[in-house]
Amino acid sequence: MTDSTATLIRNGRVITASDDYVADVLLQGGIVHTIGQAIDVGPDVRVVDATGLYVLPGGVDTHVHLENVIGPTITADTFASGTKAAAFGGTTTIVDFALQTERDSPLGAIARAQRSAESQVNVDYSLHVIVTRVDEQVLKDVRYAMHHEGVSSFKMFMAYPGVMMADDASIFRMLRQVGADGGMVALHAENGTVIDLLIKEALEAGHTAPRYHALTRPSLMEGEATHRGIRLAELANAPIYFVHVSSNDALKHIVSARAEGIPVFAETCPHYLLFDDSVYDNEDFETAKYVMTPPLRKPDDQKHLWRALRYDDLQVIATDHCPFCMKADHFGLRSSKLRGTKSFAEIPNGAPGIETRLVSLFDIGVVQGKLSLNRFVELTATTPAKLFGLFPKKGTIAVGSDADVVLFNPAVSQTIHAKHLHGNCDHTLLEGRSLQGRVEKVFLRGNLIVDGPDWHGRAGMGRFVPRGQVQAF
Ligand code: DUC
Ligand code: ZN
Ligand code: ZN
């Protein structure tokens, strides 16, 4: 079958954010061509029987770190390995990060990431620019990126002083301009200077084990920064998006701001729903697996995250896939948690998750009755596509949309093992866990790239997707 082969997906249950019906879906010319009943096709069309399967829009994961250089570290997945893993997990569009360094501008960061991604990506992709420094020239470049490069979102950090942290005035200037231009500022909300003090004090007291990562990043400091970010956005009259919301201390500010009518949007990540801070109750180095930022929180926080997911105070579930190995096999110590055997502060922050997002959320969300099927699709594909200017090309199944389609079997279960996953990371937080549901087939713009265990994709077949304005209202 060639790339241009049309495919008829016969008799599947089509699930979008708003609909749920059994139909035939014809993928042709890279787009969803026709949706109907008993569609008649010629012999040159590949027919796939989807009876008993869900026909879902390809997942949209708007928070992943592939080949990201963060200080002296680099994430363990390349654009090639990470996007292959994404595809096997049912995600057909990712948004990665391009880091503005001291030396270059946001435009240089975009060009650099694109150069590296171009020949490697297996699914479609875009980039958020991490803006670390704001001046007149940077603001000009940000405007240019929005209008001419198809990059309409910018991440800023309230944490990591001296590395990536931006001050409040810089964040405010970005919010004001990007908001006026129809884009989005995404914020990492933690009070960086207080956290750095707590880290220094912990190390001085001889507390070096991974668990102190969590103990030095209290949820109150996530809440404080979230509140500050909201007030900056309110003053700037701009929408704002909070990445990786983990705690009710942060969420409660988001809930009340939304009730006041302030355009505040936020994501959480599967790990905050799957695990709680009891994993830190030991001094073992194995616990470094759970060193991600923000850290895992209390069961009570999870209860609030689920409530917010149901009632739309959280709109997106993205992975924050930020893989670092427990050993030093990929890129050596640069991408290994082993950097931090002597000090938790040196453990690279992050966990893998790009391949397990849909199946884990299907199991703990849909199967366990916490999310409807429509809401599951909305959180993992449709709303991220809308908030980041990709909709309706991405994020839904509709005539004219890209033919990014996942056939999902809700009736089978699988046990997750790192050795069966497709990324470079040597572990998964879900090792040995049995989950209901399985991705059976994945189409990227009509091309069958995943067929059960078989890979038909090709590095470089993913495309950069220029994005438009935020569709939040
Ligand atoms: N923030 C992220 O979004 N990802 C990895 C680490 C971090 O601090
Ligand atoms: Zn962050
Ligand atoms: Zn991240």
mmCIF file of N, CA, C and O in Angstrom, residues 20-74:
data_model
loop_
_atom_site.group_PDB
_atom_site.id
_atom_site.type_symbol
_atom_site.label_atom_id
_atom_site.label_comp_id
_atom_site.label_asym_id
_atom_site.label_seq_id
_atom_site.Cartn_x
_atom_site.Cartn_y
_atom_site.Cartn_z
ATOM 1 N N ASP A 20 -20.915 10.565 19.113
ATOM 2 C CA ASP A 20 -20.658 9.145 19.389
ATOM 3 C C ASP A 20 -21.633 8.366 18.509
ATOM 4 O O ASP A 20 -22.829 8.320 18.806
ATOM 5 N N TYR A 21 -21.156 7.820 17.393
ATOM 6 C CA TYR A 21 -22.041 7.121 16.460
ATOM 7 C C TYR A 21 -21.246 6.092 15.671
ATOM 8 O O TYR A 21 -20.032 6.198 15.542
ATOM 9 N N VAL A 22 -21.956 5.119 15.129
ATOM 10 C CA VAL A 22 -21.305 4.107 14.302
ATOM 11 C C VAL A 22 -21.404 4.543 12.844
ATOM 12 O O VAL A 22 -22.490 4.916 12.372
ATOM 13 N N ALA A 23 -20.276 4.531 12.132
ATOM 14 C CA ALA A 23 -20.276 5.006 10.742
ATOM 15 C C ALA A 23 -19.073 4.432 9.998
ATOM 16 O O ALA A 23 -18.190 3.811 10.584
ATOM 17 N N ASP A 24 -19.052 4.679 8.698
ATOM 18 C CA ASP A 24 -17.871 4.427 7.879
ATOM 19 C C ASP A 24 -17.143 5.762 7.705
ATOM 20 O O ASP A 24 -17.788 6.815 7.557
ATOM 21 N N VAL A 25 -15.819 5.693 7.713
ATOM 22 C CA VAL A 25 -15.018 6.919 7.540
ATOM 23 C C VAL A 25 -14.030 6.677 6.406
ATOM 24 O O VAL A 25 -13.219 5.749 6.468
ATOM 25 N N LEU A 26 -14.109 7.496 5.379
ATOM 26 C CA LEU A 26 -13.204 7.362 4.231
ATOM 27 C C LEU A 26 -12.072 8.382 4.359
ATOM 28 O O LEU A 26 -12.322 9.596 4.419
ATOM 29 N N LEU A 27 -10.852 7.844 4.413
ATOM 30 C CA LEU A 27 -9.662 8.701 4.462
ATOM 31 C C LEU A 27 -9.075 8.757 3.058
ATOM 32 O O LEU A 27 -8.750 7.720 2.474
ATOM 33 N N GLN A 28 -8.979 9.935 2.531
ATOM 34 C CA GLN A 28 -8.474 10.058 1.148
ATOM 35 C C GLN A 28 -7.777 11.398 0.972
ATOM 36 O O GLN A 28 -8.262 12.424 1.461
ATOM 37 N N GLY A 29 -6.649 11.380 0.289
ATOM 38 C CA GLY A 29 -5.914 12.627 0.052
ATOM 39 C C GLY A 29 -5.398 13.255 1.340
ATOM 40 O O GLY A 29 -5.218 14.472 1.410
ATOM 41 N N GLY A 30 -5.195 12.435 2.346
ATOM 42 C CA GLY A 30 -4.632 12.949 3.594
ATOM 43 C C GLY A 30 -5.642 13.525 4.566
ATOM 44 O O GLY A 30 -5.277 13.917 5.671
ATOM 45 N N ILE A 31 -6.896 13.579 4.129
ATOM 46 C CA ILE A 31 -7.922 14.158 5.011
ATOM 47 C C ILE A 31 -9.089 13.180 5.202
ATOM 48 O O ILE A 31 -9.180 12.163 4.505
ATOM 49 N N VAL A 32 -9.943 13.508 6.139
ATOM 50 C CA VAL A 32 -11.194 12.769 6.267
ATOM 51 C C VAL A 32 -12.082 13.248 5.117
ATOM 52 O O VAL A 32 -12.484 14.409 5.064
ATOM 53 N N HIS A 33 -12.339 12.340 4.198
ATOM 54 C CA HIS A 33 -13.023 12.726 2.948
ATOM 55 C C HIS A 33 -14.537 12.636 3.103
ATOM 56 O O HIS A 33 -15.285 13.534 2.697
ATOM 57 N N THR A 34 -14.989 11.516 3.663
ATOM 58 C CA THR A 34 -16.439 11.286 3.779
ATOM 59 C C THR A 34 -16.713 10.527 5.072
ATOM 60 O O THR A 34 -15.950 9.642 5.453
ATOM 61 N N ILE A 35 -17.805 10.886 5.719
ATOM 62 C CA ILE A 35 -18.295 10.084 6.848
ATOM 63 C C ILE A 35 -19.731 9.724 6.495
ATOM 64 O O ILE A 35 -20.529 10.597 6.137
ATOM 65 N N GLY A 36 -20.059 8.440 6.546
ATOM 66 C CA GLY A 36 -21.424 8.068 6.158
ATOM 67 C C GLY A 36 -21.740 6.639 6.529
ATOM 68 O O GLY A 36 -20.980 5.976 7.239
ATOM 69 N N GLN A 37 -22.860 6.174 6.022
ATOM 70 C CA GLN A 37 -23.285 4.802 6.274
ATOM 71 C C GLN A 37 -23.072 3.986 5.002
ATOM 72 O O GLN A 37 -23.403 4.440 3.906
ATOM 73 N N ALA A 38 -22.564 2.784 5.145
ATOM 74 C CA ALA A 38 -22.378 1.834 4.049
ATOM 75 C C ALA A 38 -21.781 2.506 2.809
ATOM 76 O O ALA A 38 -22.311 2.422 1.699
ATOM 77 N N ILE A 39 -20.664 3.190 2.991
ATOM 78 C CA ILE A 39 -20.001 3.877 1.867
ATOM 79 C C ILE A 39 -19.462 2.815 0.893
ATOM 80 O O ILE A 39 -18.844 1.837 1.304
ATOM 81 N N ASP A 40 -19.740 3.048 -0.373
ATOM 82 C CA ASP A 40 -19.331 2.109 -1.422
ATOM 83 C C ASP A 40 -17.963 2.552 -1.965
ATOM 84 O O ASP A 40 -17.793 3.728 -2.284
ATOM 85 N N VAL A 41 -17.007 1.628 -2.053
ATOM 86 C CA VAL A 41 -15.698 2.012 -2.606
ATOM 87 C C VAL A 41 -15.211 0.970 -3.606
ATOM 88 O O VAL A 41 -15.651 -0.182 -3.591
ATOM 89 N N GLY A 42 -14.278 1.365 -4.454
ATOM 90 C CA GLY A 42 -13.717 0.466 -5.456
ATOM 91 C C GLY A 42 -12.626 -0.416 -4.871
ATOM 92 O O GLY A 42 -12.249 -0.275 -3.701
ATOM 93 N N PRO A 43 -12.057 -1.298 -5.704
ATOM 94 C CA PRO A 43 -11.069 -2.272 -5.234
ATOM 95 C C PRO A 43 -9.734 -1.647 -4.839
ATOM 96 O O PRO A 43 -8.927 -2.266 -4.154
ATOM 97 N N ASP A 44 -9.492 -0.405 -5.303
ATOM 98 C CA ASP A 44 -8.207 0.226 -4.974
ATOM 99 C C ASP A 44 -8.210 0.853 -3.579
ATOM 100 O O ASP A 44 -7.208 1.410 -3.153
ATOM 101 N N VAL A 45 -9.333 0.777 -2.899
ATOM 102 C CA VAL A 45 -9.404 1.365 -1.555
ATOM 103 C C VAL A 45 -9.204 0.260 -0.511
ATOM 104 O O VAL A 45 -9.847 -0.783 -0.570
ATOM 105 N N ARG A 46 -8.292 0.510 0.417
ATOM 106 C CA ARG A 46 -8.052 -0.450 1.516
ATOM 107 C C ARG A 46 -9.240 -0.360 2.484
ATOM 108 O O ARG A 46 -9.633 0.736 2.891
ATOM 109 N N VAL A 47 -9.831 -1.488 2.825
ATOM 110 C CA VAL A 47 -10.971 -1.480 3.743
ATOM 111 C C VAL A 47 -10.536 -2.110 5.062
ATOM 112 O O VAL A 47 -9.972 -3.206 5.094
ATOM 113 N N VAL A 48 -10.784 -1.392 6.144
ATOM 114 C CA VAL A 48 -10.422 -1.887 7.479
ATOM 115 C C VAL A 48 -11.703 -2.069 8.277
ATOM 116 O O VAL A 48 -12.462 -1.106 8.460
ATOM 117 N N ASP A 49 -11.942 -3.268 8.722
ATOM 118 C CA ASP A 49 -13.146 -3.524 9.515
ATOM 119 C C ASP A 49 -12.902 -3.058 10.946
ATOM 120 O O ASP A 49 -12.033 -3.590 11.638
ATOM 121 N N ALA A 50 -13.670 -2.069 11.378
ATOM 122 C CA ALA A 50 -13.468 -1.513 12.721
ATOM 123 C C ALA A 50 -14.636 -1.865 13.650
ATOM 124 O O ALA A 50 -14.847 -1.188 14.666
ATOM 125 N N THR A 51 -15.344 -2.918 13.320
ATOM 126 C CA THR A 51 -16.463 -3.330 14.174
ATOM 127 C C THR A 51 -15.947 -3.574 15.598
ATOM 128 O O THR A 51 -14.960 -4.273 15.799
ATOM 129 N N GLY A 52 -16.595 -2.952 16.545
ATOM 130 C CA GLY A 52 -16.213 -3.124 17.952
ATOM 131 C C GLY A 52 -15.079 -2.215 18.400
ATOM 132 O O GLY A 52 -14.701 -2.214 19.568
ATOM 133 N N LEU A 53 -14.537 -1.421 17.459
ATOM 134 C CA LEU A 53 -13.436 -0.515 17.824
ATOM 135 C C LEU A 53 -13.923 0.928 17.898
ATOM 136 O O LEU A 53 -14.880 1.313 17.215
ATOM 137 N N TYR A 54 -13.252 1.717 18.709
ATOM 138 C CA TYR A 54 -13.486 3.163 18.712
ATOM 139 C C TYR A 54 -12.634 3.799 17.609
ATOM 140 O O TYR A 54 -11.472 3.423 17.421
ATOM 141 N N VAL A 55 -13.208 4.750 16.921
ATOM 142 C CA VAL A 55 -12.478 5.532 15.922
ATOM 143 C C VAL A 55 -12.269 6.921 16.540
ATOM 144 O O VAL A 55 -13.203 7.714 16.649
ATOM 145 N N LEU A 56 -11.038 7.159 16.996
ATOM 146 C CA LEU A 56 -10.743 8.384 17.749
ATOM 147 C C LEU A 56 -9.875 9.324 16.912
ATOM 148 O O LEU A 56 -9.056 8.859 16.109
ATOM 149 N N PRO A 57 -10.005 10.626 17.133
ATOM 150 C CA PRO A 57 -9.020 11.517 16.506
ATOM 151 C C PRO A 57 -7.639 11.238 17.091
ATOM 152 O O PRO A 57 -7.513 10.925 18.283
ATOM 153 N N GLY A 58 -6.604 11.346 16.273
ATOM 154 C CA GLY A 58 -5.246 11.160 16.774
ATOM 155 C C GLY A 58 -5.002 12.082 17.959
ATOM 156 O O GLY A 58 -5.425 13.241 17.961
ATOM 157 N N GLY A 59 -4.316 11.549 18.953
ATOM 158 C CA GLY A 59 -4.059 12.348 20.144
ATOM 159 C C GLY A 59 -3.178 13.555 19.840
ATOM 160 O O GLY A 59 -2.343 13.530 18.926
ATOM 161 N N VAL A 60 -3.403 14.615 20.597
ATOM 162 C CA VAL A 60 -2.600 15.842 20.478
ATOM 163 C C VAL A 60 -1.944 16.063 21.844
ATOM 164 O O VAL A 60 -2.639 16.311 22.831
ATOM 165 N N ASP A 61 -0.635 15.930 21.884
ATOM 166 C CA ASP A 61 0.091 16.077 23.149
ATOM 167 C C ASP A 61 0.888 17.370 23.076
ATOM 168 O O ASP A 61 1.908 17.457 22.383
ATOM 169 N N THR A 62 0.411 18.364 23.813
ATOM 170 C CA THR A 62 0.978 19.708 23.677
ATOM 171 C C THR A 62 2.091 19.996 24.694
ATOM 172 O O THR A 62 2.474 21.144 24.873
ATOM 173 N N HIS A 63 2.596 18.934 25.324
ATOM 174 C CA HIS A 63 3.687 19.184 26.279
ATOM 175 C C HIS A 63 4.646 17.992 26.281
ATOM 176 O O HIS A 63 4.480 17.042 27.043
ATOM 177 N N VAL A 64 5.649 18.059 25.414
ATOM 178 C CA VAL A 64 6.650 16.991 25.377
ATOM 179 C C VAL A 64 8.048 17.605 25.226
ATOM 180 O O VAL A 64 8.207 18.685 24.658
ATOM 181 N N HIS A 65 9.024 16.871 25.722
ATOM 182 C CA HIS A 65 10.419 17.332 25.634
ATOM 183 C C HIS A 65 11.243 16.277 24.907
ATOM 184 O O HIS A 65 11.631 15.269 25.497
ATOM 185 N N LEU A 66 11.497 16.494 23.632
ATOM 186 C CA LEU A 66 12.334 15.575 22.852
ATOM 187 C C LEU A 66 13.626 16.307 22.503
ATOM 188 O O LEU A 66 13.586 17.456 22.031
ATOM 189 N N GLU A 67 14.744 15.642 22.769
ATOM 190 C CA GLU A 67 16.049 16.249 22.475
ATOM 191 C C GLU A 67 16.182 17.618 23.109
ATOM 192 O O GLU A 67 16.843 18.494 22.553
ATOM 193 N N ASN A 68 15.527 17.825 24.240
ATOM 194 C CA ASN A 68 15.621 19.148 24.872
ATOM 195 C C ASN A 68 16.893 19.226 25.710
ATOM 196 O O ASN A 68 17.116 18.387 26.589
ATOM 197 N N VAL A 69 17.697 20.210 25.427
ATOM 198 C CA VAL A 69 18.896 20.455 26.234
ATOM 199 C C VAL A 69 18.481 21.368 27.378
ATOM 200 O O VAL A 69 18.000 22.481 27.150
ATOM 201 N N ILE A 70 18.616 20.841 28.583
ATOM 202 C CA ILE A 70 18.230 21.624 29.765
ATOM 203 C C ILE A 70 19.462 21.691 30.659
ATOM 204 O O ILE A 70 19.833 20.700 31.282
ATOM 205 N N GLY A 71 20.138 22.848 30.654
ATOM 206 C CA GLY A 71 21.402 22.968 31.389
ATOM 207 C C GLY A 71 22.381 21.924 30.876
ATOM 208 O O GLY A 71 22.559 21.744 29.662
ATOM 209 N N PRO A 72 22.986 21.148 31.779
ATOM 210 C CA PRO A 72 23.978 20.153 31.344
ATOM 211 C C PRO A 72 23.332 18.837 30.890
ATOM 212 O O PRO A 72 24.036 17.878 30.617
ATOM 213 N N THR A 73 22.010 18.783 30.817
ATOM 214 C CA THR A 73 21.328 17.515 30.500
ATOM 215 C C THR A 73 20.632 17.581 29.142
ATOM 216 O O THR A 73 20.415 18.668 28.587
ATOM 217 N N ILE A 74 20.293 16.403 28.642
ATOM 218 C CA ILE A 74 19.478 16.331 27.423
ATOM 219 C C ILE A 74 18.478 15.196 27.608
ATOM 220 O O ILE A 74 18.830 14.129 28.126
#
